[in-house]
Amino acid sequence: MKPFPLLQTFIRFFKEKNISLTQHRFLLAVSGGVDSVVLCALSQRAGLNFAIAHCNFGLRGEESNRDEAFVRSLGEQYGVAVFVQQFDTAAYAGENRVSTQEAARTLRYNWFDTLRQDNGFAYTLLAHHANDNIETVLMHFFRGTGLEGLTGMPDENREKGCLRPMLHLKRSEILVYAAEHNLQWVEDSSNASSKYTRNFFRNEILPQLQTVFPQVEDNLLHNIHRMQRTAALYNEQVAALKKKVCEIKGEEVHIPVLKLLQYRHTSLLYEIIKDYGFSESYVAELLKLADAASGKYIANEAWRIIRHRAWFIIAPKT
Amino acid sequence: MKPFPLLQTFIRFFKEKNISLTQHRFLLAVSGGVDSVVLCALSQRAGLNFAIAHCNFGLRGEESNRDEAFVRSLGEQYGVAVFVQQFDTAAYAGENRVSTQEAARTLRYNWFDTLRQDNGFAYTLLAHHANDNIETVLMHFFRGTGLEGLTGMPDENREKGCLRPMLHLKRSEILVYAAEHNLQWVEDSSNASSKYTRNFFRNEILPQLQTVFPQVEDNLLHNIHRMQRTAALYNEQVAALKKKVCEIKGEEVHIPVLKLLQYRHTSLLYEIIKDYGFSESYVAELLKLADAASGKYIANEAWRIIRHRAWFIIAPKT
């Protein structure tokens, strides 16, 4: 067996995106788990100039501190700076009425973004891999989702300056690489809900599916790529249709009712109103409004959609 | 608990499609299982004028004959005609090099269609229900699929004159109805591959998913409806784009290369060539052909795509 070409795959990712390996400084998001430890190793071998960012969410007591210490030692080993941030995740979640998981995500990405901009890093590198993406898509699918939810994580987010250079590598490849290079890492004993659901798919559902569909992982990765291409075309077409029917007037959007309804598709109605925070259930209301008298409206917390003569007018509430 | 409004749901299905309950003759596809037995009961109570069609695939020996006899007695009970066809499914599968399952499907639908047209039935009614649809979509998803594969079975196929008036009913509702009305039915002990895969999702995967996502069935039905709406808009947009770039000339299709490539989406390229039996893997070949010299071509069994000066020409091979 020839050695896994992980490093070549990693390097090719940057080449294909026209991102120089040597002319930028990179920030690596490192938890201390095997994925991010391999990210460090690959980054060093690819010649990247990098520093490490580690989040201590303080959710696992002594284990959180062990992880922080491990990542600090990793920084020493590679001779690179380590930024550590402690978060009061539980307090943030309580104040903002979001789940612990959602709080951790918001805190983490906001901090990466600030750190990157304040310290002149060109990109934040995240260690998500192909199996993370499969698990993400499965969670979306079984919770209920549209086309977008089946496209998985993007391998870049230009807005946030994030790249996922390992998104096309499988967990099994990463583990083999770690073993072959005698890498050390820490295991996260966390049983937070997201973790639990991921483990459920990883350890229970997917192995069973493999007994009936041996190629299920490849099939799901193939789905993700097909859905990404379908969504790209769909989104472009929806944007073109919106431009045809929506007239932007300051903060308001004016839409001729007859023109809109000639595109009978409820899917288009949803795509238009979702930008203003209306859920799918409002589509039926909007259709009723098409038959309603001038002056009637539907509303959510921030926006009204008003029937005004032959128009729908989407306007802010205040 | 008030009685299940299955009959009302069944009747509403026809009303919404503007199909008269009393002015047509209907052909019911009846295997003898609980779903098709309930289809018979609902059809009678809704006042339909119907006959029964039963396929004997001869794949389960004495059990196949038991089912045939059961369906014949069902016909006597309702005082309606029973058409029975015996198929040599294994021979057809062998001759046409398709799976037994695929052979049974082709034989069945072709026979229904002939029977319907020869005997003046307006529609064939199929007893597929919501859980069949969920299982179909799960099989597509884990085998690998595009958007279309996630839209499930349609509740009508005008071309084949088929309707699925029970597609929005759940298995549990159907079983309760059968019990409440003391209906008798036969159980299919078949272990054919499709059956096996369906049972795998029904008995193993879905119950486990329900422990983590209690509403998983509803979530998946909701997905199916969202995907149907998304696909309707997507397909209409793709058709409009094809019309813009493809010029039909007799049996050939002429496409200006530059005009096609301005819609950078590989998804569109695939939608165009798939109508001529080219798989997704040809998209990369087509992109190479865009840079190739005049006269070069790619081909499958029946069609060529030729680079001719500034054009792609899709032409039959003969």
XYZ file of C-alpha atoms in Angstrom:
636
model
C 0.000 0.000 0.000
C 1.391 3.371 -0.965
C 1.362 6.098 1.687
C -1.825 8.157 1.955
C -1.490 11.266 -0.165
C -3.077 13.417 2.528
C -0.430 16.094 2.292
C -0.782 16.347 -1.485
C -4.587 16.595 -1.152
C -4.148 19.285 1.487
C -1.753 21.289 -0.715
C -3.947 20.888 -3.791
C -6.873 22.425 -1.890
C -4.993 25.733 -1.627
C -3.710 25.547 -5.211
C -7.236 25.079 -6.565
C -8.399 28.134 -4.648
C -5.396 30.172 -5.799
C -4.320 30.738 -2.211
C -0.562 30.980 -1.712
C 0.780 28.572 0.897
C 3.681 30.799 1.834
C 2.591 34.407 1.466
C -0.057 34.452 4.182
C -0.332 33.905 7.906
C -2.947 31.337 8.872
C -4.887 30.833 12.090
C -5.627 27.181 12.932
C -8.651 26.333 15.060
C -7.321 23.542 17.297
C -9.367 21.636 19.893
C -6.635 19.088 20.543
C -8.606 16.236 18.967
C -7.114 14.060 16.247
C -8.562 16.125 13.371
C -7.063 19.407 14.480
C -3.781 17.738 15.492
C -3.481 16.394 11.933
C -4.389 19.887 10.651
C -1.347 21.229 12.550
C 0.921 18.516 11.157
C -0.238 19.028 7.579
C 0.062 22.809 7.891
C 3.636 22.538 9.088
C 4.642 20.061 6.399
C 2.964 22.211 3.717
C 5.121 25.131 4.870
C 2.347 27.326 6.233
C 3.139 30.219 8.553
C 0.560 29.635 11.260
C -0.629 30.263 14.795
C -3.132 28.315 16.878
C -6.474 29.377 18.358
C -8.012 27.278 21.128
C -11.391 27.755 22.770
C -11.895 26.700 26.364
C -15.654 26.518 26.793
C -15.302 25.460 30.417
C -17.987 22.842 29.980
C -16.019 19.748 30.923
C -14.256 20.898 34.102
C -10.755 19.458 34.497
C -10.889 17.900 31.029
C -11.302 21.342 29.448
C -8.141 22.476 31.251
C -6.261 19.328 30.199
C -7.144 20.101 26.573
C -5.992 23.695 26.922
C -2.667 22.557 28.392
C -2.276 19.992 25.610
C -2.839 22.596 22.884
C -0.378 24.980 24.571
C 2.252 22.216 24.506
C 1.408 21.587 20.833
C 2.174 25.267 20.167
C 5.551 24.904 21.895
C 6.295 21.786 19.891
C 5.628 23.615 16.607
C 7.171 26.860 17.884
C 4.040 28.872 17.126
C 1.838 31.271 19.096
C -1.251 29.871 20.849
C -4.241 32.109 21.491
C -6.580 30.803 24.161
C -9.978 32.189 25.028
C -12.089 31.081 27.961
C -15.825 31.383 27.410
C -18.693 31.376 29.857
C -20.783 29.388 27.407
C -23.580 28.582 29.829
C -24.060 32.246 30.757
C -24.090 33.337 27.107
C -26.601 30.601 26.255
C -28.846 31.683 29.135
C -28.675 35.395 28.306
C -29.329 34.854 24.606
C -31.804 32.000 25.074
C -29.956 29.678 22.730
C -28.741 26.100 23.218
C -25.290 25.512 24.695
C -24.245 24.163 21.335
C -25.480 27.245 19.452
C -23.829 29.511 22.054
C -20.486 27.717 21.696
C -20.686 28.014 17.938
C -21.449 31.747 17.937
C -18.782 32.531 20.538
C -16.185 30.465 18.690
C -16.717 31.858 15.195
C -16.976 35.457 16.389
C -13.727 35.091 18.308
C -11.911 33.480 15.348
C -13.072 36.341 13.146
C -11.929 39.040 15.555
C -8.615 37.294 16.188
C -7.979 36.885 12.486
C -8.699 40.513 11.673
C -6.864 41.963 14.691
C -3.718 39.942 14.052
C -3.479 40.008 10.296
C -4.209 36.364 9.591
C -5.449 35.839 6.041
C -7.572 32.793 6.833
C -8.844 30.670 9.697
C -8.398 26.958 8.952
C -11.006 24.590 10.382
C -10.411 20.834 10.718
C -13.854 19.584 9.592
C -13.632 16.474 7.438
C -15.850 14.463 5.083
C -17.484 12.403 7.848
C -18.337 15.554 9.815
C -20.068 16.741 6.676
C -21.995 13.483 6.242
C -23.127 13.640 9.880
C -24.173 17.284 9.491
C -26.259 16.455 6.430
C -27.859 13.448 8.141
C -28.835 15.625 11.113
C -30.401 18.170 8.773
C -32.170 15.461 6.770
C -33.797 13.732 9.729
C -34.688 16.954 11.517
C -36.343 18.198 8.322
C -34.631 20.302 5.703
C -34.742 21.843 2.263
C -32.254 21.575 -0.571
C -29.769 23.954 1.117
C -29.534 21.762 4.222
C -28.338 18.850 2.076
C -25.393 20.784 0.628
C -23.447 20.382 3.901
C -20.667 22.672 5.075
C -18.964 24.801 2.422
C -15.198 24.303 2.085
C -14.775 28.057 2.267
C -16.593 30.986 3.801
C -14.994 34.074 2.256
C -17.074 36.398 4.428
C -15.726 34.927 7.668
C -12.327 34.155 6.126
C -12.701 30.449 6.960
C -11.334 27.529 4.975
C -11.929 23.807 5.522
C -8.939 22.226 3.756
C -9.697 18.749 5.179
C -13.371 18.639 4.181
C -12.698 16.145 1.400
C -10.686 13.756 3.599
C -12.336 10.871 5.408
C -12.003 10.205 9.131
C -10.364 6.854 8.396
C -7.652 8.539 6.300
C -6.998 11.070 9.042
C -6.668 8.354 11.689
C -4.223 6.400 9.539
C -2.161 9.550 8.986
C -2.089 10.276 12.736
C -0.962 6.724 13.472
C 1.689 6.705 10.758
C 3.154 9.955 12.066
C 2.925 8.984 15.752
C 0.816 11.996 16.561
C -0.608 12.496 20.063
C -4.045 13.941 20.704
C -6.717 14.257 23.395
C -10.151 12.598 23.377
C -13.241 14.668 24.120
C -15.562 12.789 26.499
C -18.287 15.379 25.916
C -21.869 14.216 25.795
C -23.323 17.524 24.681
C -26.379 17.038 22.506
C -24.744 17.696 19.144
C -21.948 15.335 20.060
C -24.471 12.745 21.091
C -26.395 12.946 17.825
C -23.182 12.768 15.815
C -22.079 9.704 17.756
C -25.489 8.157 17.183
C -25.067 8.443 13.404
C -21.372 7.509 13.505
C -21.575 4.516 15.816
C -25.103 3.202 15.349
C -26.867 4.253 12.151
C -24.054 4.386 9.575
C -22.511 0.981 10.428
C -25.953 -0.622 10.016
C -26.541 1.162 6.714
C -23.167 -0.119 5.532
C -24.354 -3.682 5.901
C -27.057 -3.000 3.271
C -25.343 -0.236 1.273
C -21.599 -0.920 1.556
C -20.743 2.334 -0.254
C -23.072 4.501 1.829
C -20.401 7.046 2.826
C -19.351 7.596 -0.774
C -22.990 7.742 -1.854
C -23.703 10.455 0.714
C -20.619 12.465 -0.262
C -21.713 12.175 -3.876
C -25.196 13.413 -2.878
C -23.648 16.425 -1.145
C -21.733 17.385 -4.282
C -24.762 16.923 -6.529
C -26.946 18.974 -4.180
C -24.313 21.731 -4.102
C -24.365 21.953 -7.898
C -28.170 21.795 -8.030
C -28.467 24.461 -5.326
C -26.010 26.754 -7.142
C -28.149 26.712 -10.297
C -31.392 26.897 -8.310
C -30.199 29.869 -6.254
C -29.030 31.754 -9.327
C -32.374 31.196 -11.035
C -34.314 32.230 -7.933
C -32.209 35.406 -7.677
C -32.985 36.208 -11.328
C -36.721 35.640 -10.776
C -36.692 37.798 -7.642
C -35.046 40.584 -9.611
C -37.809 40.279 -12.203
C -40.711 40.551 -9.758
C -39.373 42.537 -6.774
C -38.882 46.275 -6.973
C -36.715 47.552 -4.136
C -37.880 50.993 -2.935
C -35.737 52.127 -0.013
C -36.481 49.741 2.852
C -39.560 48.419 1.105
C -40.076 45.775 -1.553
C -42.942 46.249 -4.010
C -44.262 43.241 -5.918
C -47.055 43.299 -8.528
C -49.407 40.510 -7.398
C -50.375 39.294 -10.867
C -46.790 39.203 -12.058
C -45.774 37.181 -9.001
C -48.625 34.714 -9.325
C -47.864 33.935 -12.941
C -44.910 31.952 -11.491
C -47.399 29.661 -9.716
C -44.551 28.126 -7.675
C -45.040 28.310 -3.927
C -41.326 27.631 -3.744
C -40.634 31.072 -5.236
C -43.055 32.756 -2.807
C -41.163 31.165 0.069
C -37.768 32.191 -1.301
C -38.953 35.809 -1.463
C -40.497 36.083 2.008
C -37.870 34.045 3.861
C -35.405 36.914 3.418
C -37.678 38.858 5.770
C -37.886 36.147 8.409
C -41.201 34.616 7.291
C -41.374 30.847 7.690
C -42.829 28.488 5.098
C -46.168 28.466 6.884
C -46.718 32.066 5.742
C -46.867 31.005 2.071
C -50.494 29.899 2.475
C -51.267 33.230 4.195
C -49.651 35.114 1.339
C -51.802 33.247 -1.179
C -54.919 34.239 0.803
C -53.676 37.829 0.802
C -53.622 37.703 -3.002
C -57.412 37.459 -2.870
C -57.832 39.930 -0.016
C -58.928 43.564 -0.035
C -56.445 46.431 -0.285
C -55.104 47.334 3.156
C -55.033 43.785 4.592
C -51.683 42.469 5.733
C -49.772 39.653 7.350
C -46.903 40.270 9.763
C -44.123 38.704 11.756
C -42.077 40.359 14.509
C -40.220 42.779 12.242
C -42.005 42.946 8.874
C -45.441 43.400 7.334
C -46.561 42.176 3.920
C -49.357 44.540 2.920
C -51.850 44.087 0.114
C -51.975 47.574 -1.453
C -54.177 47.649 -4.551
C -52.446 45.440 -7.154
C -49.256 45.168 -5.081
C -47.706 43.309 -2.200
C -45.559 45.681 -0.188
C -43.024 44.191 2.218
C -42.258 46.907 4.756
C -40.502 47.139 8.143
C -42.898 47.274 11.057
C -41.566 50.303 12.875
C -60.957 9.379 20.165
C -62.982 10.283 17.122
C -62.936 7.830 14.200
C -60.109 8.198 11.712
C -61.270 10.396 8.853
C -59.615 8.106 6.304
C -62.656 7.982 4.065
C -62.948 11.780 4.021
C -59.234 12.109 3.194
C -59.673 9.554 0.418
C -62.677 11.393 -1.048
C -60.958 14.784 -0.753
C -58.041 13.472 -2.843
C -60.359 13.050 -5.851
C -62.172 16.335 -5.230
C -58.876 18.265 -5.198
C -57.924 16.705 -8.521
C -61.346 17.420 -9.996
C -61.925 13.724 -10.646
C -65.547 12.624 -10.360
C -66.067 9.714 -7.963
C -69.101 8.406 -9.789
C -68.660 9.108 -13.498
C -65.631 6.888 -14.111
C -64.701 3.230 -13.872
C -61.575 2.621 -11.803
C -59.104 -0.252 -11.816
C -57.658 -1.108 -8.377
C -54.236 -2.746 -8.144
C -54.723 -5.280 -5.347
C -52.020 -7.571 -3.957
C -54.173 -8.779 -1.087
C -52.044 -7.027 1.551
C -53.580 -4.703 4.104
C -52.959 -1.529 2.047
C -54.784 -2.745 -1.053
C -57.541 -4.347 1.035
C -58.171 -0.957 2.650
C -58.058 0.616 -0.843
C -60.933 -1.708 -1.835
C -62.925 -0.854 1.279
C -62.460 2.898 0.845
C -63.304 2.699 -2.862
C -66.545 0.912 -2.136
C -67.572 3.274 0.642
C -66.699 6.279 -1.541
C -69.084 4.902 -4.173
C -66.516 4.142 -6.872
C -67.385 1.861 -9.762
C -64.352 -0.397 -9.758
C -62.719 -3.658 -10.804
C -59.625 -5.363 -9.379
C -56.312 -6.212 -11.042
C -54.024 -8.768 -9.393
C -50.533 -9.788 -10.501
C -49.321 -13.299 -9.777
C -45.569 -13.096 -10.193
C -45.170 -16.757 -9.380
C -42.205 -15.984 -7.147
C -43.474 -17.402 -3.872
C -44.907 -20.763 -4.958
C -48.022 -21.811 -3.039
C -48.167 -18.439 -1.280
C -48.580 -16.666 -4.637
C -51.558 -18.931 -5.391
C -53.028 -18.348 -1.941
C -52.867 -14.579 -2.577
C -54.522 -14.963 -5.971
C -57.344 -17.015 -4.460
C -57.748 -14.469 -1.671
C -58.052 -11.576 -4.140
C -60.560 -13.542 -6.229
C -62.710 -14.060 -3.118
C -62.368 -10.332 -2.359
C -63.798 -9.644 -5.832
C -66.754 -11.930 -5.084
C -67.310 -10.228 -1.765
C -67.470 -6.796 -3.424
C -69.276 -8.159 -6.495
C -66.642 -6.780 -8.892
C -64.572 -8.257 -11.715
C -61.072 -9.530 -10.907
C -58.400 -9.551 -13.619
C -55.482 -11.836 -12.868
C -52.276 -12.061 -14.817
C -49.567 -14.655 -14.237
C -46.055 -13.456 -15.058
C -42.873 -15.379 -15.662
C -40.932 -12.709 -13.830
C -37.662 -14.647 -13.620
C -37.631 -15.315 -17.383
C -38.359 -11.656 -18.202
C -35.610 -10.521 -15.819
C -33.164 -12.939 -17.440
C -34.038 -11.978 -21.018
C -33.905 -8.242 -20.311
C -30.973 -8.411 -17.913
C -32.757 -6.528 -15.154
C -33.310 -7.359 -11.491
C -36.356 -9.440 -10.513
C -37.675 -6.377 -8.769
C -37.265 -4.179 -11.860
C -38.817 -6.902 -14.041
C -41.853 -7.206 -11.747
C -42.309 -3.445 -11.798
C -42.154 -3.161 -15.611
C -44.466 -6.143 -16.155
C -46.955 -4.844 -13.604
C -47.228 -1.253 -14.824
C -47.366 -2.241 -18.490
C -50.168 -4.701 -17.787
C -52.145 -2.154 -15.721
C -51.822 0.324 -18.571
C -53.013 -2.117 -21.231
C -55.843 -3.381 -19.047
C -56.993 0.154 -18.297
C -56.997 1.227 -21.933
C -58.537 -2.001 -23.290
C -61.379 -1.995 -20.775
C -62.222 1.672 -20.537
C -61.022 2.325 -16.993
C -60.313 6.018 -16.426
C -57.620 5.471 -13.779
C -55.594 2.776 -12.081
C -55.547 3.259 -8.295
C -52.393 2.191 -6.446
C -52.345 1.599 -2.686
C -48.963 3.223 -1.893
C -49.013 5.174 1.364
C -46.912 7.778 3.164
C -44.553 5.250 4.778
C -43.904 3.578 1.410
C -42.910 7.017 0.189
C -40.582 7.620 3.136
C -38.917 4.236 2.561
C -38.555 4.947 -1.172
C -36.872 8.266 -0.463
C -34.553 6.719 2.143
C -33.481 4.029 -0.361
C -32.749 6.708 -2.961
C -30.896 8.859 -0.436
C -28.574 6.133 0.825
C -27.952 4.653 -2.600
C -27.050 8.124 -3.874
C -29.483 10.537 -5.486
C -30.157 14.001 -6.817
C -32.995 16.364 -5.968
C -35.525 14.396 -8.034
C -34.901 11.209 -6.041
C -35.924 13.012 -2.850
C -39.336 14.027 -4.185
C -40.643 10.470 -3.736
C -43.530 8.951 -5.652
C -45.971 11.376 -7.284
C -49.610 11.058 -6.223
C -50.601 10.975 -9.856
C -49.054 9.901 -13.133
C -51.348 11.278 -15.840
C -49.360 9.593 -18.602
C -49.913 6.120 -17.165
C -53.338 7.037 -15.789
C -52.234 6.101 -12.251
C -53.417 7.695 -9.020
C -52.146 7.101 -5.476
C -55.096 8.262 -3.344
C -53.580 6.837 -0.135
C -50.152 8.431 -0.496
C -50.841 10.949 2.262
C -52.070 8.342 4.757
C -49.709 6.706 7.236
C -49.338 2.954 7.670
C -50.518 3.267 11.282
C -53.754 4.959 10.166
C -54.366 2.250 7.577
C -53.833 -0.529 10.122
C -56.247 1.092 12.562
C -58.838 1.423 9.793
C -58.440 -2.247 8.830
C -58.857 -3.334 12.453
C -61.874 -1.090 13.050
C -63.613 -2.498 9.976
C -62.654 -6.135 10.657
C -60.933 -6.439 7.297
C -59.053 -9.620 6.366
C -55.850 -9.602 4.361
C -52.857 -11.804 3.467
C -49.277 -11.288 4.591
C -46.473 -11.386 2.017
C -43.546 -13.404 3.333
C -41.411 -12.224 0.391
C -37.757 -11.566 1.030
C -37.024 -10.081 -2.387
C -34.300 -7.452 -2.166
C -36.565 -4.393 -2.308
C -38.767 -5.879 0.352
C -35.736 -6.609 2.454
C -34.412 -3.073 2.189
C -37.825 -1.624 2.995
C -38.097 -3.852 6.046
C -34.622 -2.793 7.096
C -35.655 0.876 7.152
C -39.076 0.130 8.619
C -38.033 -2.261 11.380
C -34.465 -1.269 12.178
C -33.416 2.222 11.079
C -36.575 4.305 11.562
C -37.381 3.055 15.096
C -33.831 3.963 16.163
C -34.070 7.393 14.548
C -37.330 7.954 16.414
C -35.525 7.646 19.731
C -33.419 10.704 18.807
C -35.845 12.499 16.471
C -39.344 11.576 17.717
C -41.001 13.367 14.768
C -38.751 11.781 12.131
C -41.604 10.451 9.950
C -43.286 13.829 9.820
C -39.941 15.515 9.191
C -39.283 13.218 6.229
C -42.769 13.749 4.791
C -42.222 17.485 5.166
C -38.874 17.124 3.337
C -40.602 15.292 0.479
C -43.106 18.108 0.048
C -40.430 20.792 0.185
C -38.289 18.923 -2.334
C -41.283 18.534 -4.654
C -41.869 22.288 -4.628
C -38.167 23.046 -5.059
C -37.883 20.536 -7.922
C -40.950 22.004 -9.674
C -39.355 25.463 -9.743
C -35.903 24.054 -10.574
C -37.229 21.937 -13.450
C -39.161 24.840 -14.920
C -36.080 27.052 -14.781
C -33.879 24.360 -16.311
C -36.409 23.888 -19.129
C -36.363 27.640 -19.797
C -32.539 27.685 -19.852
C -32.432 24.688 -22.192
C -34.808 26.465 -24.540
C -32.456 29.453 -24.494
C -29.292 27.528 -25.391
C -30.457 24.436 -27.321
C -31.573 24.705 -30.923
C -33.470 21.604 -32.036
C -32.703 20.745 -35.693
C -34.518 17.575 -36.659
C -32.981 14.781 -34.611
C -30.010 16.943 -33.659
C -29.502 19.546 -30.955
C -27.161 22.453 -31.709
C -25.678 24.420 -28.812
C -23.389 27.463 -29.129
C -20.463 26.617 -26.824
C -19.863 30.158 -25.561
C -23.530 30.750 -24.834
C -23.695 27.473 -22.882
C -20.571 28.162 -20.867
C -21.764 31.579 -19.744
C -24.084 29.609 -17.413
C -21.034 28.156 -15.683
C -23.191 25.609 -13.840
C -22.167 22.004 -14.364
C -25.651 21.196 -13.102
C -27.108 22.682 -16.305
C -24.660 20.758 -18.496
C -25.790 17.564 -16.821
C -29.490 18.394 -17.234
C -28.942 18.885 -20.972
C -26.949 15.722 -21.699
C -28.881 13.392 -19.389
C -31.844 13.559 -21.812
C -29.574 11.683 -24.240
C -28.542 9.014 -21.783
C -25.222 10.564 -20.715
C -24.383 10.055 -17.050
C -22.978 12.739 -14.776
C -19.440 11.524 -15.389
C -19.655 12.896 -18.948
C -19.895 16.481 -17.678
C -16.128 16.634 -17.187
C -15.647 15.184 -20.697
C -17.967 17.825 -22.111
C -15.964 20.581 -20.435
C -12.794 19.182 -22.020
C -14.586 19.117 -25.374
C -15.224 22.850 -25.006
C -11.457 23.328 -25.354
C -11.017 20.699 -28.053
C -10.559 21.045 -31.788
C -13.457 20.989 -34.237
C -14.402 17.417 -35.137
C -13.651 15.859 -31.728
C -16.527 14.130 -29.972
C -17.689 12.104 -27.000
C -20.208 9.293 -27.336
C -22.353 6.801 -25.479
C -24.206 3.839 -26.971
C -26.747 5.869 -28.934
C -25.557 9.479 -29.150
C -22.514 11.579 -30.025
C -21.750 15.066 -28.768
C -19.564 16.600 -31.471
C -17.500 19.758 -31.247
C -18.190 21.436 -34.593
C -16.542 24.891 -34.803
C -18.264 27.084 -32.183
C -21.012 24.501 -31.559
C -21.767 21.333 -29.670
C -23.934 19.088 -31.815
C -25.797 16.247 -30.103
C -26.575 13.730 -32.832
C -27.812 10.122 -33.013
C -25.040 7.633 -33.736
C -26.624 5.755 -36.620
